[in-house]
Amino acid sequence: MSEHVTAEAAVPDHEGTGPAALPDDLMLVVTREFQVPLGRVWSALTDPDQAPAWWGPRGFHTPRESIDTDLEIGGLYRACMIQDSTGQEYWWSGVHTDIEPPNLFVFTHAWDKQDGTRGFETEVTFELEEIEGGTRMTFRQGPFDTLDNRDSNGVGWRESFDRLAEHLRPRS
């Protein structure tokens, strides 16, 4: 498995008083290579029965019974990630906007607030391509509202992708 992460540096704003995030700055891009066939990666990304094995960073889990998804364009999804140490629930939801098996999976993403409203919405894109010896996954999310939100989501996704790699690893 290999990883490549990109994010542009912020540039000074028009007044020169501090950084102003450009649209490209607010995008999170992570590329990973898995030494398994493309179909196995696609299945792990889209099968709600596999999601609990890898969704969420370490120290969190996503119970299968919390996952509700309609895997078609325009279909809604909702799930809950639970922090192991506190039991705190983090719900998120969105709409599937493009599904082209086995190469492209796109959906909106927003964390649900305590009052039941949705937080800031981003778009998530998974692009899969067959490479020699496995699959390259290019993940994009954004644009985010702040660089801090981009970076904190990046930490969570990278840990989730570590768990995905473990889930995809052949069992002996």
PDB file of N, CA, C and O in Angstrom, residues 65-115:
ATOM      1  N   GLU A  65     -26.123  -1.679  12.213  1.00  0.00           N
ATOM      2  CA  GLU A  65     -27.526  -1.277  12.352  1.00  0.00           C
ATOM      3  C   GLU A  65     -27.737   0.237  12.238  1.00  0.00           C
ATOM      4  O   GLU A  65     -28.861   0.690  12.039  1.00  0.00           O
ATOM      5  N   SER A  66     -26.653   1.029  12.309  1.00  0.00           N
ATOM      6  CA  SER A  66     -26.799   2.485  12.151  1.00  0.00           C
ATOM      7  C   SER A  66     -26.733   2.907  10.690  1.00  0.00           C
ATOM      8  O   SER A  66     -27.010   4.067  10.370  1.00  0.00           O
ATOM      9  N   ILE A  67     -26.358   1.997   9.800  1.00  0.00           N
ATOM     10  CA  ILE A  67     -26.150   2.341   8.396  1.00  0.00           C
ATOM     11  C   ILE A  67     -27.432   2.109   7.612  1.00  0.00           C
ATOM     12  O   ILE A  67     -27.935   1.000   7.541  1.00  0.00           O
ATOM     13  N   ASP A  68     -27.930   3.184   7.027  1.00  0.00           N
ATOM     14  CA  ASP A  68     -29.113   3.121   6.165  1.00  0.00           C
ATOM     15  C   ASP A  68     -28.710   3.726   4.829  1.00  0.00           C
ATOM     16  O   ASP A  68     -28.307   4.896   4.774  1.00  0.00           O
ATOM     17  N   THR A  69     -28.775   2.951   3.771  1.00  0.00           N
ATOM     18  CA  THR A  69     -28.310   3.454   2.481  1.00  0.00           C
ATOM     19  C   THR A  69     -29.148   2.914   1.337  1.00  0.00           C
ATOM     20  O   THR A  69     -29.611   1.780   1.373  1.00  0.00           O
ATOM     21  N   ASP A  70     -29.345   3.765   0.350  1.00  0.00           N
ATOM     22  CA  ASP A  70     -30.018   3.408  -0.888  1.00  0.00           C
ATOM     23  C   ASP A  70     -28.996   3.657  -1.995  1.00  0.00           C
ATOM     24  O   ASP A  70     -28.822   4.797  -2.437  1.00  0.00           O
ATOM     25  N   LEU A  71     -28.293   2.610  -2.404  1.00  0.00           N
ATOM     26  CA  LEU A  71     -27.154   2.739  -3.306  1.00  0.00           C
ATOM     27  C   LEU A  71     -27.610   2.884  -4.758  1.00  0.00           C
ATOM     28  O   LEU A  71     -27.527   1.955  -5.567  1.00  0.00           O
ATOM     29  N   GLU A  72     -28.126   4.073  -5.050  1.00  0.00           N
ATOM     30  CA  GLU A  72     -28.464   4.450  -6.425  1.00  0.00           C
ATOM     31  C   GLU A  72     -28.318   5.952  -6.512  1.00  0.00           C
ATOM     32  O   GLU A  72     -28.301   6.654  -5.497  1.00  0.00           O
ATOM     33  N   ILE A  73     -28.182   6.471  -7.729  1.00  0.00           N
ATOM     34  CA  ILE A  73     -28.049   7.918  -7.896  1.00  0.00           C
ATOM     35  C   ILE A  73     -29.315   8.580  -7.369  1.00  0.00           C
ATOM     36  O   ILE A  73     -30.426   8.176  -7.696  1.00  0.00           O
ATOM     37  N   GLY A  74     -29.124   9.557  -6.493  1.00  0.00           N
ATOM     38  CA  GLY A  74     -30.238  10.220  -5.824  1.00  0.00           C
ATOM     39  C   GLY A  74     -30.641   9.542  -4.527  1.00  0.00           C
ATOM     40  O   GLY A  74     -31.454  10.058  -3.775  1.00  0.00           O
ATOM     41  N   GLY A  75     -30.060   8.378  -4.264  1.00  0.00           N
ATOM     42  CA  GLY A  75     -30.365   7.636  -3.041  1.00  0.00           C
ATOM     43  C   GLY A  75     -29.731   8.292  -1.827  1.00  0.00           C
ATOM     44  O   GLY A  75     -28.627   8.828  -1.877  1.00  0.00           O
ATOM     45  N   LEU A  76     -30.446   8.231  -0.716  1.00  0.00           N
ATOM     46  CA  LEU A  76     -29.969   8.814   0.534  1.00  0.00           C
ATOM     47  C   LEU A  76     -29.191   7.782   1.338  1.00  0.00           C
ATOM     48  O   LEU A  76     -29.402   6.578   1.198  1.00  0.00           O
ATOM     49  N   TYR A  77     -28.300   8.289   2.203  1.00  0.00           N
ATOM     50  CA  TYR A  77     -27.636   7.414   3.163  1.00  0.00           C
ATOM     51  C   TYR A  77     -27.501   8.167   4.480  1.00  0.00           C
ATOM     52  O   TYR A  77     -27.539   9.407   4.526  1.00  0.00           O
ATOM     53  N   ARG A  78     -27.361   7.410   5.564  1.00  0.00           N
ATOM     54  CA  ARG A  78     -27.124   7.982   6.883  1.00  0.00           C
ATOM     55  C   ARG A  78     -26.447   6.914   7.720  1.00  0.00           C
ATOM     56  O   ARG A  78     -26.749   5.721   7.586  1.00  0.00           O
ATOM     57  N   ALA A  79     -25.511   7.318   8.564  1.00  0.00           N
ATOM     58  CA  ALA A  79     -24.795   6.374   9.414  1.00  0.00           C
ATOM     59  C   ALA A  79     -24.319   7.092  10.667  1.00  0.00           C
ATOM     60  O   ALA A  79     -24.322   8.332  10.732  1.00  0.00           O
ATOM     61  N   CYS A  80     -23.909   6.296  11.653  1.00  0.00           N
ATOM     62  CA  CYS A  80     -23.433   6.841  12.921  1.00  0.00           C
ATOM     63  C   CYS A  80     -22.096   6.215  13.292  1.00  0.00           C
ATOM     64  O   CYS A  80     -21.957   4.999  13.313  1.00  0.00           O
ATOM     65  N   MET A  81     -21.148   7.080  13.600  1.00  0.00           N
ATOM     66  CA  MET A  81     -19.851   6.657  14.102  1.00  0.00           C
ATOM     67  C   MET A  81     -19.866   6.922  15.606  1.00  0.00           C
ATOM     68  O   MET A  81     -20.293   7.993  16.041  1.00  0.00           O
ATOM     69  N   ILE A  82     -19.412   5.958  16.392  1.00  0.00           N
ATOM     70  CA  ILE A  82     -19.439   6.084  17.847  1.00  0.00           C
ATOM     71  C   ILE A  82     -18.015   6.065  18.385  1.00  0.00           C
ATOM     72  O   ILE A  82     -17.226   5.173  18.044  1.00  0.00           O
ATOM     73  N   GLN A  83     -17.703   7.047  19.238  1.00  0.00           N
ATOM     74  CA  GLN A  83     -16.385   7.095  19.856  1.00  0.00           C
ATOM     75  C   GLN A  83     -16.339   6.037  20.962  1.00  0.00           C
ATOM     76  O   GLN A  83     -17.172   6.042  21.875  1.00  0.00           O
ATOM     77  N   ASP A  84     -15.372   5.135  20.871  1.00  0.00           N
ATOM     78  CA  ASP A  84     -15.301   4.000  21.796  1.00  0.00           C
ATOM     79  C   ASP A  84     -15.148   4.433  23.252  1.00  0.00           C
ATOM     80  O   ASP A  84     -15.777   3.860  24.136  1.00  0.00           O
ATOM     81  N   SER A  85     -14.328   5.441  23.515  1.00  0.00           N
ATOM     82  CA  SER A  85     -14.019   5.817  24.899  1.00  0.00           C
ATOM     83  C   SER A  85     -15.150   6.558  25.603  1.00  0.00           C
ATOM     84  O   SER A  85     -15.248   6.521  26.825  1.00  0.00           O
ATOM     85  N   THR A  86     -16.018   7.229  24.826  1.00  0.00           N
ATOM     86  CA  THR A  86     -17.057   8.065  25.447  1.00  0.00           C
ATOM     87  C   THR A  86     -18.473   7.650  25.093  1.00  0.00           C
ATOM     88  O   THR A  86     -19.421   8.060  25.779  1.00  0.00           O
ATOM     89  N   GLY A  87     -18.639   6.898  24.020  1.00  0.00           N
ATOM     90  CA  GLY A  87     -19.981   6.558  23.545  1.00  0.00           C
ATOM     91  C   GLY A  87     -20.638   7.682  22.755  1.00  0.00           C
ATOM     92  O   GLY A  87     -21.781   7.560  22.311  1.00  0.00           O
ATOM     93  N   GLN A  88     -19.913   8.791  22.552  1.00  0.00           N
ATOM     94  CA  GLN A  88     -20.442   9.932  21.791  1.00  0.00           C
ATOM     95  C   GLN A  88     -20.768   9.496  20.371  1.00  0.00           C
ATOM     96  O   GLN A  88     -19.970   8.830  19.719  1.00  0.00           O
ATOM     97  N   GLU A  89     -21.962   9.875  19.889  1.00  0.00           N
ATOM     98  CA  GLU A  89     -22.404   9.536  18.541  1.00  0.00           C
ATOM     99  C   GLU A  89     -22.163  10.689  17.586  1.00  0.00           C
ATOM    100  O   GLU A  89     -22.432  11.843  17.924  1.00  0.00           O
ATOM    101  N   TYR A  90     -21.702  10.355  16.392  1.00  0.00           N
ATOM    102  CA  TYR A  90     -21.471  11.324  15.322  1.00  0.00           C
ATOM    103  C   TYR A  90     -22.211  10.818  14.087  1.00  0.00           C
ATOM    104  O   TYR A  90     -21.750   9.899  13.413  1.00  0.00           O
ATOM    105  N   TRP A  91     -23.354  11.415  13.793  1.00  0.00           N
ATOM    106  CA  TRP A  91     -24.162  11.026  12.642  1.00  0.00           C
ATOM    107  C   TRP A  91     -23.753  11.838  11.427  1.00  0.00           C
ATOM    108  O   TRP A  91     -23.438  13.028  11.542  1.00  0.00           O
ATOM    109  N   TRP A  92     -23.787  11.217  10.267  1.00  0.00           N
ATOM    110  CA  TRP A  92     -23.560  11.920   9.010  1.00  0.00           C
ATOM    111  C   TRP A  92     -24.497  11.360   7.958  1.00  0.00           C
ATOM    112  O   TRP A  92     -25.018  10.253   8.100  1.00  0.00           O
ATOM    113  N   SER A  93     -24.700  12.171   6.925  1.00  0.00           N
ATOM    114  CA  SER A  93     -25.660  11.770   5.896  1.00  0.00           C
ATOM    115  C   SER A  93     -25.353  12.484   4.595  1.00  0.00           C
ATOM    116  O   SER A  93     -24.536  13.395   4.547  1.00  0.00           O
ATOM    117  N   GLY A  94     -26.062  12.052   3.545  1.00  0.00           N
ATOM    118  CA  GLY A  94     -25.887  12.679   2.246  1.00  0.00           C
ATOM    119  C   GLY A  94     -26.686  11.971   1.176  1.00  0.00           C
ATOM    120  O   GLY A  94     -27.577  11.162   1.459  1.00  0.00           O
ATOM    121  N   VAL A  95     -26.332  12.293  -0.055  1.00  0.00           N
ATOM    122  CA  VAL A  95     -27.012  11.774  -1.238  1.00  0.00           C
ATOM    123  C   VAL A  95     -25.959  11.225  -2.200  1.00  0.00           C
ATOM    124  O   VAL A  95     -24.933  11.867  -2.441  1.00  0.00           O
ATOM    125  N   HIS A  96     -26.221  10.053  -2.760  1.00  0.00           N
ATOM    126  CA  HIS A  96     -25.348   9.495  -3.787  1.00  0.00           C
ATOM    127  C   HIS A  96     -25.610  10.255  -5.088  1.00  0.00           C
ATOM    128  O   HIS A  96     -26.748  10.302  -5.553  1.00  0.00           O
ATOM    129  N   THR A  97     -24.564  10.848  -5.665  1.00  0.00           N
ATOM    130  CA  THR A  97     -24.754  11.687  -6.847  1.00  0.00           C
ATOM    131  C   THR A  97     -24.204  11.071  -8.140  1.00  0.00           C
ATOM    132  O   THR A  97     -24.615  11.477  -9.219  1.00  0.00           O
ATOM    133  N   ASP A  98     -23.282  10.107  -8.025  1.00  0.00           N
ATOM    134  CA  ASP A  98     -22.775   9.428  -9.218  1.00  0.00           C
ATOM    135  C   ASP A  98     -22.236   8.069  -8.796  1.00  0.00           C
ATOM    136  O   ASP A  98     -21.453   7.975  -7.846  1.00  0.00           O
ATOM    137  N   ILE A  99     -22.671   7.034  -9.482  1.00  0.00           N
ATOM    138  CA  ILE A  99     -22.226   5.668  -9.194  1.00  0.00           C
ATOM    139  C   ILE A  99     -21.975   4.988 -10.538  1.00  0.00           C
ATOM    140  O   ILE A  99     -22.905   4.792 -11.314  1.00  0.00           O
ATOM    141  N   GLU A 100     -20.703   4.679 -10.800  1.00  0.00           N
ATOM    142  CA  GLU A 100     -20.313   4.027 -12.043  1.00  0.00           C
ATOM    143  C   GLU A 100     -19.418   2.835 -11.703  1.00  0.00           C
ATOM    144  O   GLU A 100     -18.198   2.950 -11.716  1.00  0.00           O
ATOM    145  N   PRO A 101     -20.047   1.684 -11.335  1.00  0.00           N
ATOM    146  CA  PRO A 101     -19.270   0.507 -10.928  1.00  0.00           C
ATOM    147  C   PRO A 101     -18.332   0.061 -12.045  1.00  0.00           C
ATOM    148  O   PRO A 101     -18.723   0.082 -13.198  1.00  0.00           O
ATOM    149  N   PRO A 102     -17.142  -0.345 -11.715  1.00  0.00           N
ATOM    150  CA  PRO A 102     -16.508  -0.354 -10.407  1.00  0.00           C
ATOM    151  C   PRO A 102     -15.470   0.759 -10.246  1.00  0.00           C
ATOM    152  O   PRO A 102     -14.484   0.582  -9.545  1.00  0.00           O
ATOM    153  N   ASN A 103     -15.699   1.903 -10.899  1.00  0.00           N
ATOM    154  CA  ASN A 103     -14.649   2.924 -10.922  1.00  0.00           C
ATOM    155  C   ASN A 103     -14.953   4.241 -10.224  1.00  0.00           C
ATOM    156  O   ASN A 103     -14.022   4.947  -9.838  1.00  0.00           O
ATOM    157  N   LEU A 104     -16.225   4.613 -10.085  1.00  0.00           N
ATOM    158  CA  LEU A 104     -16.531   5.943  -9.574  1.00  0.00           C
ATOM    159  C   LEU A 104     -17.700   5.891  -8.599  1.00  0.00           C
ATOM    160  O   LEU A 104     -18.748   5.314  -8.902  1.00  0.00           O
ATOM    161  N   PHE A 105     -17.498   6.508  -7.436  1.00  0.00           N
ATOM    162  CA  PHE A 105     -18.518   6.562  -6.396  1.00  0.00           C
ATOM    163  C   PHE A 105     -18.474   7.972  -5.814  1.00  0.00           C
ATOM    164  O   PHE A 105     -17.448   8.395  -5.283  1.00  0.00           O
ATOM    165  N   VAL A 106     -19.582   8.736  -5.953  1.00  0.00           N
ATOM    166  CA  VAL A 106     -19.623  10.131  -5.535  1.00  0.00           C
ATOM    167  C   VAL A 106     -20.859  10.365  -4.686  1.00  0.00           C
ATOM    168  O   VAL A 106     -21.948   9.892  -5.025  1.00  0.00           O
ATOM    169  N   PHE A 107     -20.692  11.116  -3.596  1.00  0.00           N
ATOM    170  CA  PHE A 107     -21.822  11.442  -2.729  1.00  0.00           C
ATOM    171  C   PHE A 107     -21.546  12.722  -1.958  1.00  0.00           C
ATOM    172  O   PHE A 107     -20.399  13.145  -1.832  1.00  0.00           O
ATOM    173  N   THR A 108     -22.610  13.344  -1.481  1.00  0.00           N
ATOM    174  CA  THR A 108     -22.456  14.495  -0.607  1.00  0.00           C
ATOM    175  C   THR A 108     -22.260  13.983   0.814  1.00  0.00           C
ATOM    176  O   THR A 108     -22.626  12.844   1.141  1.00  0.00           O
ATOM    177  N   HIS A 109     -21.683  14.819   1.655  1.00  0.00           N
ATOM    178  CA  HIS A 109     -21.390  14.425   3.043  1.00  0.00           C
ATOM    179  C   HIS A 109     -21.574  15.632   3.948  1.00  0.00           C
ATOM    180  O   HIS A 109     -21.035  16.705   3.676  1.00  0.00           O
ATOM    181  N   ALA A 110     -22.327  15.454   5.030  1.00  0.00           N
ATOM    182  CA  ALA A 110     -22.444  16.488   6.063  1.00  0.00           C
ATOM    183  C   ALA A 110     -22.637  15.816   7.411  1.00  0.00           C
ATOM    184  O   ALA A 110     -23.346  14.807   7.514  1.00  0.00           O
ATOM    185  N   TRP A 111     -21.995  16.357   8.420  1.00  0.00           N
ATOM    186  CA  TRP A 111     -22.215  15.883   9.783  1.00  0.00           C
ATOM    187  C   TRP A 111     -23.545  16.455  10.258  1.00  0.00           C
ATOM    188  O   TRP A 111     -23.841  17.622  10.023  1.00  0.00           O
ATOM    189  N   ASP A 112     -24.338  15.628  10.905  1.00  0.00           N
ATOM    190  CA  ASP A 112     -25.615  16.079  11.451  1.00  0.00           C
ATOM    191  C   ASP A 112     -25.347  16.756  12.790  1.00  0.00           C
ATOM    192  O   ASP A 112     -24.580  16.253  13.612  1.00  0.00           O
ATOM    193  N   LYS A 113     -25.990  17.908  13.002  1.00  0.00           N
ATOM    194  CA  LYS A 113     -25.823  18.643  14.253  1.00  0.00           C
ATOM    195  C   LYS A 113     -26.748  18.075  15.328  1.00  0.00           C
ATOM    196  O   LYS A 113     -27.703  17.359  15.035  1.00  0.00           O
ATOM    197  N   GLN A 114     -26.477  18.441  16.576  1.00  0.00           N
ATOM    198  CA  GLN A 114     -27.283  17.982  17.714  1.00  0.00           C
ATOM    199  C   GLN A 114     -28.755  18.335  17.549  1.00  0.00           C
ATOM    200  O   GLN A 114     -29.627  17.590  17.976  1.00  0.00           O
ATOM    201  N   ASP A 115     -29.041  19.477  16.919  1.00  0.00           N
ATOM    202  CA  ASP A 115     -30.438  19.913  16.771  1.00  0.00           C
ATOM    203  C   ASP A 115     -31.141  19.251  15.582  1.00  0.00           C
ATOM    204  O   ASP A 115     -32.280  19.571  15.264  1.00  0.00           O
TER     205      ASP A 115
END
